[in-house]
Amino acid sequence: MIEVFFQFDFLRYSLYTGLMIGFLAPILGVFLVVRRLSLMADALSHITLTGIAFSLLLGRHITMFAGLNPVYMGMAFSITGSLLIERLRHVYRYYKELAIPIILSAGIGVGVVFISLADGFNNDLFNYLFGSVVAISQSDFQVVVTLTIVVTALLFLFYKELFFLSFDEEQAVISGIPKRSLHVLFMVLVALVIGISMQIVGILLVSALMTLPVASAMKWAKGFKQMFLYAVIFGEVSIVIGLFSAFHLDLAPGGTIVMANVFLLIGSIALTRKRSL
Amino acid sequence: MDIKKQPLALNIQHLSFSYHNQNVLEDINMQIPKGSFLGLVGPNGSGKSTLVKCLLGLLSPNAGSVQLFGVDVKKFNRWSDIGFVSQKANSFNSGFPATVFEVVSMGLYGKIGLFRFLKKKHKQQVREAIEQVGMEDYIDDNIGQLSGGQQQRVFIARALVSNPSLLILDEPTVGVDAKSVKNFYTMLKKLNDEQGITLILVTHDIGAMSEYVTDVACLNKCLHFHGNTNTFEENKEEMMTAMYGHEVNLLEHNHDHDHHHHHHDHDDQDGVRREEG
């Protein structure tokens, strides 16, 4: 059952990519959740859709773009989106959460226009929305590995500053931690990881991989480091279960991965509830 | 700059601050010698928190200057020599998944600097700071599950871990029960006596702190009094009437029952923050 994933290159790439996003997404998710920014992942994934639609549209009219994987345009859009959200959070200083629905709906709105202008809905688009087990080519995979290394290294380097800022922004600023630049860096990382993850999980469900494993981890973890440990375990387990069942049952992996996460979450809530009695 | 040779921990000269054309602080002059334990008192909205933010460089005064250990606050960069403990409720979400050890180690992050990590000696310092405040039995516990008084001890440990020369506490006992408040003040007095740390305790609660501090400053827009505790006791009645009006008796005799009326001294200035550059 599992062997089939090692017989075919494309499946192997999907599995490895899955394992990498099962690691990255929950780690970034821990920071998003404790900073009460979990909806940010949704906003950024929707603006990724705009980029993908734009790339599909360009591909139809300009030959140069026809061969380009739309995911890269999606990443470019979601990085721009993350910077726009930062601007908007500044504009609405007292209602910072407004930035999220603004970017989310703008992203979808513009995206749908691009989609209609391009092809309308087709099978490719379905894969972008809900994920695919066969989406990763060898060159995509090389990009995924590079980005995974870069994101992990940056998170490792700035771990203590991001932790301090998440826990207590005022004190972190007093002790000289550069708040704005770190926040921008973090949002760019989130945008990149969404770009990587959406090929497997799909745009509509990518935020689940950043929040559900963290929600489960929160039920178990006593400290911040433990949050990462549990979140990554839940993330990886859900990826493995989700990918295998998607392949063997011919389902969209986004759906199966999220379902695995939901079961893990329900289990966590139920089990920790018993424990605290 | 050698901190040890400076006689003054803090030198405030002609400091004024206004917000929306309203004067919050008017011509404050204050010299605080090293090794003193100053109680800074004043009614709600008297500008106490604003003054503290000016001392920490979070707000820039409209006029006048602040020197920390002989260095103008705008140029001061040895922030690990300054410990700050704010009102707990202001800055920390009690569901945050972090252990006591993790919270206290944040106090070292500014000192360690970017791209560096906690080493063995740092971890030892963290443990020592936790012992100093008597929280060693809770070192791996989740911060959110501790009582208000215990949490405040942890935050003191976080401020102490970088071995500061000056410790500023802004209403640290808000929401802490009367018995814990006493223990807390005793602990502060010990830090001042045994380690010579200069302490500034900001509070609206004159009665509880006066037997622990060496000096008292009374603030209500202007500085009404600044002198040692004995002189303060002699002129107390007069001073209190000048500052609080008729509220004075209520405050002096019933301060234990009257806590909740005097909480949340935000001075309506919270929107004003230092933008990190």
Coordinates of C-alpha atoms in Angstrom, one line a residue:
Chain A
M1 CA 0.0 0.0 0.0
I2 CA 2.7 2.4 1.0
E3 CA 5.2 1.0 -1.5
V4 CA 3.4 2.6 -4.4
F5 CA 4.5 6.0 -3.2
F6 CA 8.1 4.9 -3.8
Q7 CA 7.5 3.2 -7.2
F8 CA 6.6 6.4 -9.0
D9 CA 8.6 9.6 -8.9
F10 CA 5.7 11.9 -8.9
L11 CA 4.2 10.2 -5.9
R12 CA 7.5 10.2 -4.1
Y13 CA 7.8 13.9 -4.7
S14 CA 4.3 14.5 -3.4
L15 CA 5.1 12.4 -0.3
Y16 CA 8.3 14.2 0.5
T17 CA 6.7 17.6 -0.2
G18 CA 3.9 16.6 2.1
L19 CA 6.3 15.7 4.9
M20 CA 8.0 19.0 4.5
I21 CA 4.8 21.0 4.6
G22 CA 3.6 18.9 7.5
F23 CA 6.6 20.3 9.3
L24 CA 6.6 23.9 8.1
A25 CA 3.0 24.8 8.2
P26 CA 2.3 23.8 11.8
I27 CA 5.5 25.6 13.0
L28 CA 4.5 28.8 11.4
G29 CA 1.0 28.1 12.6
V30 CA 2.1 28.1 16.2
F31 CA 3.2 31.7 15.9
L32 CA 0.1 32.7 13.9
V33 CA -2.2 31.2 16.5
V34 CA -0.6 32.6 19.6
R35 CA -0.5 36.0 18.0
R36 CA -4.3 35.6 17.2
L37 CA -3.5 35.9 13.5
S38 CA -4.8 32.4 12.4
L39 CA -7.1 33.9 9.8
M40 CA -4.1 35.5 8.2
A41 CA -3.4 32.2 6.5
D42 CA -6.8 32.3 4.9
A43 CA -6.4 35.8 3.6
L44 CA -3.0 34.9 2.1
S45 CA -4.1 31.7 0.6
H46 CA -7.0 33.5 -1.2
I47 CA -4.7 36.0 -2.6
T48 CA -2.5 33.2 -3.8
L49 CA -5.5 32.1 -5.9
T50 CA -5.5 35.6 -7.5
G51 CA -1.9 35.0 -8.5
I52 CA -2.6 31.6 -9.9
A53 CA -5.6 32.8 -11.9
F54 CA -3.5 35.7 -13.2
S55 CA -0.8 33.4 -14.2
L56 CA -3.3 31.1 -16.0
L57 CA -4.7 34.2 -17.8
L58 CA -1.2 35.3 -18.9
G59 CA -0.4 31.8 -20.0
R60 CA -3.2 31.9 -22.5
H61 CA -2.1 35.1 -24.1
I62 CA 1.6 35.3 -23.7
T63 CA 3.6 32.3 -24.6
M64 CA 6.4 33.2 -22.2
F65 CA 4.1 32.4 -19.3
A66 CA 2.5 29.3 -20.7
G67 CA 5.2 27.0 -19.3
L68 CA 5.5 28.7 -15.9
N69 CA 4.1 26.9 -12.9
P70 CA 1.3 29.3 -11.7
V71 CA 2.3 28.6 -8.2
Y72 CA 5.2 31.0 -8.4
M73 CA 2.9 33.8 -9.5
G74 CA 0.7 32.7 -6.6
M75 CA 3.6 33.1 -4.2
A76 CA 4.5 36.5 -5.5
F77 CA 0.9 37.6 -5.0
S78 CA 0.7 36.2 -1.5
I79 CA 4.0 37.9 -0.5
T80 CA 2.6 41.2 -1.9
G81 CA -0.6 40.4 0.0
S82 CA 1.2 39.9 3.2
L83 CA 2.9 43.3 2.9
L84 CA -0.5 44.9 2.0
I85 CA -2.0 43.4 5.1
E86 CA 0.8 45.0 7.1
R87 CA 0.0 48.4 5.6
L88 CA -3.7 48.0 6.3
R89 CA -3.0 47.0 9.9
H90 CA -1.3 50.3 10.2
V91 CA -4.1 52.2 8.4
Y92 CA -6.7 50.7 10.8
R93 CA -4.6 50.8 13.9
Y94 CA -7.5 50.2 16.2
Y95 CA -9.3 47.6 14.1
K96 CA -6.3 45.6 12.8
E97 CA -8.3 42.5 12.1
L98 CA -10.1 44.4 9.3
A99 CA -7.0 43.9 7.1
I100 CA -7.8 40.2 6.8
P101 CA -11.3 40.3 5.3
I102 CA -10.3 43.2 3.1
I103 CA -7.4 41.2 1.5
L104 CA -9.4 38.0 1.6
S105 CA -12.3 39.3 -0.4
A106 CA -10.3 41.4 -2.7
G107 CA -8.2 38.4 -3.4
I108 CA -11.1 36.2 -4.3
G109 CA -12.9 38.9 -6.2
V110 CA -10.0 39.7 -8.5
G111 CA -9.2 36.0 -8.7
V112 CA -12.6 35.1 -10.0
V113 CA -12.5 37.9 -12.6
F114 CA -9.2 36.5 -13.8
I115 CA -10.5 33.0 -13.9
S116 CA -13.5 34.0 -16.0
L117 CA -11.2 35.9 -18.3
A118 CA -9.0 32.9 -18.7
D119 CA -10.6 29.5 -19.1
G120 CA -13.4 29.4 -16.6
F121 CA -13.2 26.6 -14.2
N122 CA -11.2 23.5 -15.4
N123 CA -9.4 20.6 -13.9
D124 CA -6.2 22.4 -13.2
L125 CA -8.0 25.0 -11.2
F126 CA -9.8 22.2 -9.3
N127 CA -6.4 20.9 -8.3
Y128 CA -5.2 24.3 -7.1
L129 CA -8.3 24.7 -5.0
F130 CA -8.4 21.3 -3.4
G131 CA -4.9 19.9 -3.8
S132 CA -3.5 17.0 -5.8
V133 CA -1.2 14.0 -5.1
V134 CA 0.4 14.3 -8.5
A135 CA 1.1 18.1 -8.6
I136 CA 4.8 18.0 -7.8
S137 CA 7.4 17.7 -10.7
Q138 CA 11.1 17.3 -10.1
S139 CA 11.9 21.0 -10.6
D140 CA 9.0 22.0 -8.3
F141 CA 10.4 19.6 -5.8
Q142 CA 13.8 21.3 -5.9
V143 CA 12.2 24.6 -5.2
V144 CA 10.2 23.1 -2.3
V145 CA 13.4 21.7 -0.8
T146 CA 15.2 25.0 -1.1
L147 CA 12.4 27.0 0.4
T148 CA 12.0 24.6 3.2
I149 CA 15.7 25.0 4.1
V150 CA 15.5 28.8 3.9
V151 CA 12.3 29.1 6.0
T152 CA 13.5 26.6 8.6
A153 CA 16.9 28.4 8.9
L154 CA 15.2 31.8 9.3
L155 CA 12.8 30.5 11.9
F156 CA 15.6 28.9 13.8
L157 CA 17.6 32.1 13.8
F158 CA 14.8 34.3 14.9
Y159 CA 13.0 31.9 17.1
K160 CA 13.7 33.7 20.4
E161 CA 12.7 37.1 19.0
L162 CA 9.5 35.8 17.4
F163 CA 8.7 34.0 20.7
F164 CA 9.2 37.2 22.7
L165 CA 7.2 39.3 20.3
S166 CA 4.3 36.9 20.4
F167 CA 4.3 36.7 24.2
D168 CA 4.7 40.3 25.1
E169 CA 5.2 42.8 22.4
E170 CA 5.7 45.8 24.7
Q171 CA 8.5 44.2 26.6
A172 CA 10.1 42.8 23.5
V173 CA 10.2 46.3 22.0
I174 CA 11.7 47.7 25.2
S175 CA 14.5 45.1 25.1
G176 CA 15.4 46.3 21.7
I177 CA 13.8 43.7 19.4
P178 CA 13.0 45.1 15.9
K179 CA 9.3 44.5 15.9
R180 CA 8.2 45.7 12.4
S181 CA 11.0 44.1 10.4
L182 CA 10.6 40.8 12.1
H183 CA 6.8 40.9 11.6
V184 CA 7.2 41.6 7.9
L185 CA 9.8 38.8 7.6
F186 CA 7.4 36.4 9.4
M187 CA 4.5 37.3 7.1
V188 CA 6.7 36.7 4.0
L189 CA 7.6 33.3 5.4
V190 CA 3.9 32.5 5.9
A191 CA 3.2 33.6 2.3
L192 CA 6.0 31.3 1.0
V193 CA 4.9 28.3 3.0
I194 CA 1.3 28.8 1.7
G195 CA 2.7 28.8 -1.8
I196 CA 4.5 25.5 -1.2
S197 CA 1.6 23.8 0.7
M198 CA -1.2 24.7 -1.6
Q199 CA 0.1 22.3 -4.3
I200 CA -0.7 19.4 -2.1
V201 CA -3.5 20.7 0.2
G202 CA -5.1 23.2 -2.1
I203 CA -5.7 26.9 -1.6
L204 CA -9.0 26.5 0.2
L205 CA -7.6 24.2 2.8
V206 CA -4.0 25.3 3.3
S207 CA -4.9 27.4 6.3
A208 CA -6.2 24.3 8.0
L209 CA -2.7 22.8 8.0
M210 CA -1.5 25.9 9.8
T211 CA -4.2 26.0 12.5
L212 CA -5.7 22.6 13.1
P213 CA -2.5 20.8 14.2
V214 CA -1.8 23.8 16.5
A215 CA -5.2 23.7 17.9
S216 CA -4.6 20.0 18.8
A217 CA -1.2 20.7 20.2
M218 CA -2.6 23.4 22.4
K219 CA -4.5 20.8 24.3
W220 CA -1.4 18.8 25.1
A221 CA 1.5 21.3 25.4
K222 CA 2.7 22.8 28.6
G223 CA 5.3 25.1 27.1
F224 CA 6.1 26.8 23.9
K225 CA 8.7 24.4 22.7
Q226 CA 6.3 21.5 23.3
M227 CA 3.7 23.3 21.1
F228 CA 6.1 22.9 18.1
L229 CA 6.7 19.3 18.9
Y230 CA 3.0 18.3 19.2
A231 CA 2.0 20.5 16.3
V232 CA 4.6 19.0 14.0
I233 CA 3.6 15.4 15.1
F234 CA -0.1 16.1 14.4
G235 CA 0.8 17.8 11.1
E236 CA 2.9 14.9 9.8
V237 CA 0.5 12.3 10.9
S238 CA -2.4 14.0 9.1
I239 CA -0.3 14.4 6.0
V240 CA 0.6 10.8 5.8
I241 CA -2.9 9.5 6.5
G242 CA -4.4 12.1 4.2
L243 CA -2.0 11.4 1.2
F244 CA -2.3 7.7 1.4
S245 CA -6.1 7.7 1.7
A246 CA -6.4 10.3 -1.1
F247 CA -4.3 8.1 -3.4
H248 CA -6.0 4.8 -2.7
L249 CA -9.5 6.1 -2.5
D250 CA -9.1 8.6 -5.4
L251 CA -10.0 11.6 -3.3
A252 CA -8.6 15.2 -3.2
P253 CA -5.8 15.2 -0.7
G254 CA -6.8 18.6 0.7
G255 CA -10.0 17.0 1.9
T256 CA -8.5 13.9 3.4
I257 CA -5.7 15.8 5.2
V258 CA -8.1 18.2 6.7
M259 CA -10.3 15.3 7.8
A260 CA -7.4 13.6 9.4
N261 CA -6.7 16.8 11.3
V262 CA -10.2 17.1 12.4
F263 CA -10.2 13.6 13.8
L264 CA -6.9 14.3 15.6
L265 CA -8.4 17.5 17.0
I266 CA -11.5 15.8 18.3
G267 CA -9.4 13.1 19.8
S268 CA -7.2 15.6 21.5
I269 CA -10.1 17.6 22.9
A270 CA -11.7 14.4 24.2
L271 CA -8.6 12.9 25.7
T272 CA -7.3 16.0 27.4
R273 CA -10.7 16.6 28.8
K274 CA -10.6 13.3 30.6
R275 CA -7.1 13.9 31.8
S276 CA -8.0 17.2 33.5
L277 CA -10.9 15.7 35.5
Chain B
M1 CA 30.1 54.8 30.1
D2 CA 30.6 53.0 33.4
I3 CA 27.4 52.5 35.2
K4 CA 29.2 51.9 38.5
K5 CA 30.7 55.4 38.6
Q6 CA 27.4 57.2 38.0
P7 CA 25.8 58.5 41.2
L8 CA 22.4 59.0 39.6
A9 CA 20.3 56.1 38.2
L10 CA 17.9 58.6 36.7
N11 CA 18.0 62.3 36.1
I12 CA 14.8 63.9 34.8
Q13 CA 15.0 67.6 33.9
H14 CA 12.2 69.9 33.0
L15 CA 10.2 67.1 31.4
S16 CA 6.8 68.0 29.9
F17 CA 4.5 65.9 27.9
S18 CA 1.2 66.7 26.3
Y19 CA -1.2 64.6 24.4
H20 CA -3.9 66.1 22.1
N21 CA -3.0 69.6 23.4
Q22 CA -3.6 68.5 27.0
N23 CA -0.7 68.7 29.4
V24 CA -0.2 65.3 31.0
L25 CA 3.2 66.1 32.6
E26 CA 4.4 69.6 33.5
D27 CA 8.0 70.4 34.2
I28 CA 9.1 67.4 36.1
N29 CA 12.5 67.5 37.7
M30 CA 13.7 64.5 39.6
Q31 CA 17.1 63.0 40.5
I32 CA 17.1 59.5 41.7
P33 CA 20.3 58.3 43.2
K34 CA 21.5 54.7 42.8
G35 CA 20.4 52.3 45.4
S36 CA 17.2 54.1 46.3
F37 CA 13.7 52.5 46.4
L38 CA 11.3 55.1 45.2
G39 CA 7.6 54.8 45.5
L40 CA 6.0 57.0 42.8
V41 CA 2.4 57.6 43.7
G42 CA -0.4 59.6 42.3
P43 CA -4.1 59.3 41.5
N44 CA -5.5 57.8 38.3
G45 CA -4.7 59.9 35.3
S46 CA -1.9 61.7 37.1
G47 CA 0.5 60.8 34.4
K48 CA 2.4 58.0 36.2
S49 CA 2.4 55.6 33.3
T50 CA 3.2 58.3 30.8
L51 CA 6.2 59.3 32.9
V52 CA 7.3 55.6 33.0
K53 CA 7.0 55.4 29.2
C54 CA 9.1 58.5 28.8
L55 CA 11.7 57.0 31.1
L56 CA 11.8 53.9 28.9
G57 CA 12.0 55.8 25.7
L58 CA 8.6 54.5 24.6
L59 CA 7.3 58.1 24.4
S60 CA 9.3 61.2 23.6
P61 CA 8.6 64.2 25.9
N62 CA 7.7 67.5 24.3
A63 CA 10.3 69.3 26.4
G64 CA 13.0 68.4 28.8
S65 CA 15.3 65.4 29.1
V66 CA 15.7 62.0 30.7
Q67 CA 19.1 60.5 31.5
L68 CA 19.6 56.9 32.5
F69 CA 22.9 56.4 34.3
G70 CA 24.2 59.6 32.8
V71 CA 23.1 58.9 29.2
D72 CA 20.3 60.6 27.4
V73 CA 17.5 58.1 26.9
K74 CA 17.5 58.7 23.1
K75 CA 21.1 57.4 23.0
F76 CA 20.8 54.8 25.7
N77 CA 21.3 51.3 24.4
R78 CA 22.0 49.2 27.4
W79 CA 18.4 48.2 27.9
S80 CA 19.4 45.0 29.7
D81 CA 20.5 47.2 32.6
I82 CA 16.9 48.3 32.9
G83 CA 14.2 45.9 34.1
F84 CA 10.6 46.8 33.5
V85 CA 7.5 45.0 34.9
S86 CA 4.2 46.3 33.6
Q87 CA 0.7 45.7 34.8
K88 CA 0.3 42.0 34.0
A89 CA -3.1 42.3 32.5
N90 CA -1.8 44.8 30.0
S91 CA 0.6 42.8 28.2
F92 CA 0.1 39.1 28.5
N93 CA -2.6 36.7 27.4
S94 CA -3.0 34.1 30.2
G95 CA -3.7 31.2 27.8
F96 CA -0.3 31.5 26.3
P97 CA 1.4 28.2 26.1
A98 CA 4.8 29.0 27.8
T99 CA 6.5 27.6 30.9
V100 CA 7.9 29.7 33.7
F101 CA 11.4 28.8 32.4
E102 CA 10.6 30.0 28.9
V103 CA 9.0 33.3 30.2
V104 CA 12.0 34.1 32.4
S105 CA 14.5 33.3 29.7
M106 CA 12.9 36.0 27.5
G107 CA 14.5 38.5 29.9
L108 CA 17.9 37.5 28.4
Y109 CA 17.0 37.7 24.8
G110 CA 17.8 41.4 24.4
K111 CA 21.2 40.9 26.1
I112 CA 22.1 37.8 24.1
G113 CA 21.3 39.6 20.8
L114 CA 20.2 38.5 17.4
F115 CA 21.6 35.2 15.9
R116 CA 22.7 33.9 19.2
F117 CA 21.2 31.3 21.4
L118 CA 20.7 30.4 25.1
K119 CA 23.8 28.8 26.4
K120 CA 24.3 26.7 29.5
K121 CA 25.4 29.7 31.6
H122 CA 22.3 31.6 30.5
K123 CA 20.1 28.7 31.5
Q124 CA 21.8 28.8 34.9
Q125 CA 21.1 32.5 35.2
V126 CA 17.4 31.8 34.4
R127 CA 17.2 29.2 37.2
E128 CA 18.9 31.5 39.6
A129 CA 16.4 34.3 38.8
I130 CA 13.5 31.9 39.4
E131 CA 15.0 30.9 42.7
Q132 CA 15.4 34.5 43.7
V133 CA 11.7 35.1 43.5
G134 CA 10.9 31.7 45.1
M135 CA 9.3 30.1 42.1
E136 CA 11.7 27.2 41.6
D137 CA 9.0 24.6 42.3
Y138 CA 7.0 25.9 39.3
I139 CA 9.8 26.1 36.7
D140 CA 8.2 23.8 34.1
D141 CA 4.6 24.8 34.8
N142 CA 2.4 26.7 32.4
I143 CA 2.5 30.4 33.2
G144 CA -1.3 30.7 32.7
Q145 CA -2.0 28.2 35.4
L146 CA -0.3 30.2 38.2
S147 CA -2.1 32.7 40.5
G148 CA -1.8 36.4 39.9
G149 CA 0.8 36.8 42.6
Q150 CA 2.9 34.0 41.3
Q151 CA 2.7 35.3 37.7
Q152 CA 3.9 38.6 38.9
R153 CA 6.9 36.9 40.6
V154 CA 7.7 35.3 37.4
F155 CA 7.7 38.6 35.6
I156 CA 10.0 40.0 38.3
A157 CA 12.3 37.1 37.6
R158 CA 12.2 37.9 33.9
A159 CA 13.2 41.5 34.7
L160 CA 15.9 40.4 37.1
V161 CA 17.6 37.7 35.0
S162 CA 19.6 40.2 32.9
N163 CA 21.0 41.5 36.2
P164 CA 19.6 45.1 35.8
S165 CA 20.8 48.1 37.8
L166 CA 17.4 49.7 37.7
L167 CA 14.0 48.0 38.0
I168 CA 10.8 49.9 37.2
L169 CA 7.5 48.4 38.2
D170 CA 4.3 49.9 36.9
E171 CA 1.4 49.0 39.2
P172 CA 2.8 45.5 39.7
T173 CA 0.2 44.5 42.3
V174 CA -3.0 45.1 40.4
G175 CA -5.2 42.0 40.8
V176 CA -2.9 40.5 43.5
D177 CA -4.4 39.7 46.9
A178 CA -3.4 41.7 49.9
K179 CA -1.3 39.0 51.5
S180 CA 0.7 38.3 48.4
V181 CA 1.2 42.1 48.0
K182 CA 2.9 42.2 51.3
N183 CA 5.2 39.2 50.4
F184 CA 5.9 40.9 47.1
Y185 CA 6.9 44.2 48.7
T186 CA 9.1 42.3 51.2
M187 CA 10.8 40.6 48.3
L188 CA 11.4 43.9 46.5
K189 CA 12.9 45.4 49.7
K190 CA 15.3 42.5 49.9
L191 CA 16.4 43.0 46.3
N192 CA 17.0 46.6 47.2
D193 CA 18.8 46.0 50.5
E194 CA 20.9 43.0 49.5
Q195 CA 21.7 43.7 45.8
G196 CA 21.5 47.4 45.7
I197 CA 19.2 47.4 42.8
T198 CA 17.6 50.8 42.3
L199 CA 13.8 50.4 42.3
I200 CA 11.0 52.6 41.1
L201 CA 7.6 51.3 42.2
V202 CA 4.7 53.1 40.5
T203 CA 1.4 52.7 42.4
H204 CA -1.7 54.4 43.4
D205 CA -1.6 52.6 46.7
I206 CA 0.3 54.8 49.2
G207 CA -0.6 52.9 52.4
A208 CA 0.8 49.5 51.4
M209 CA 4.1 50.6 50.1
S210 CA 5.2 53.3 52.5
E211 CA 6.9 51.0 55.0
Y212 CA 9.1 49.4 52.4
V213 CA 10.4 52.3 50.2
T214 CA 13.2 54.7 51.0
D215 CA 11.8 57.6 49.1
V216 CA 8.5 58.9 47.9
A217 CA 7.5 61.0 44.9
C218 CA 4.0 62.3 44.5
L219 CA 2.9 63.0 41.0
N220 CA -0.2 64.7 39.7
K221 CA 0.7 66.3 36.4
C222 CA 3.4 68.1 38.3
L223 CA 5.7 66.7 40.9
H224 CA 4.2 67.6 44.3
F225 CA 6.8 66.0 46.5
H226 CA 10.0 64.1 46.3
G227 CA 11.9 63.2 49.4
N228 CA 12.7 60.4 51.8
T229 CA 10.0 58.4 53.5
N230 CA 10.3 60.2 56.9
T231 CA 9.8 63.6 55.4
F232 CA 6.9 62.3 53.5
E233 CA 5.2 60.9 56.6
E234 CA 5.6 64.3 58.3
N235 CA 3.9 66.1 55.5
K236 CA 1.5 63.4 54.4
E237 CA -1.8 65.0 55.3
E238 CA -1.0 68.2 53.5
M239 CA 0.4 66.4 50.5
M240 CA -2.5 64.0 50.1
T241 CA -5.1 66.8 50.3
A242 CA -3.2 68.7 47.6
M243 CA -3.1 65.7 45.4
Y244 CA -6.2 63.7 46.0
G245 CA -8.5 66.3 47.5
H246 CA -11.1 64.6 49.8
E247 CA -10.3 61.2 48.6
V248 CA -7.4 61.1 51.0
N249 CA -9.0 59.5 54.0
L250 CA -10.6 56.8 51.9
L251 CA -7.3 55.9 50.4
E252 CA -5.3 55.8 53.6
H253 CA -7.5 53.8 55.8
N254 CA -9.4 51.6 53.4
H255 CA -6.9 50.8 50.7
D256 CA -7.4 47.1 50.9
H257 CA -11.1 47.4 50.2
D258 CA -10.8 50.1 47.7
H259 CA -8.5 48.5 45.2
H260 CA -10.8 48.0 42.4
H261 CA -11.7 51.7 42.1
H262 CA -8.2 52.6 41.3
H263 CA -7.2 50.0 38.8
H264 CA -6.3 50.6 35.2
D265 CA -4.2 53.7 35.3
H266 CA -3.7 53.8 31.6
D267 CA -3.8 57.5 31.2
D268 CA -5.5 57.0 27.9
Q269 CA -2.2 57.0 26.2
D270 CA -1.9 53.5 25.2
G271 CA -2.3 54.3 21.5
V272 CA 1.0 56.2 21.6
R273 CA 3.9 53.8 21.1
R274 CA 7.4 54.1 20.1
E275 CA 7.7 53.0 16.5
E276 CA 10.7 50.8 16.1
G277 CA 13.2 52.3 13.6

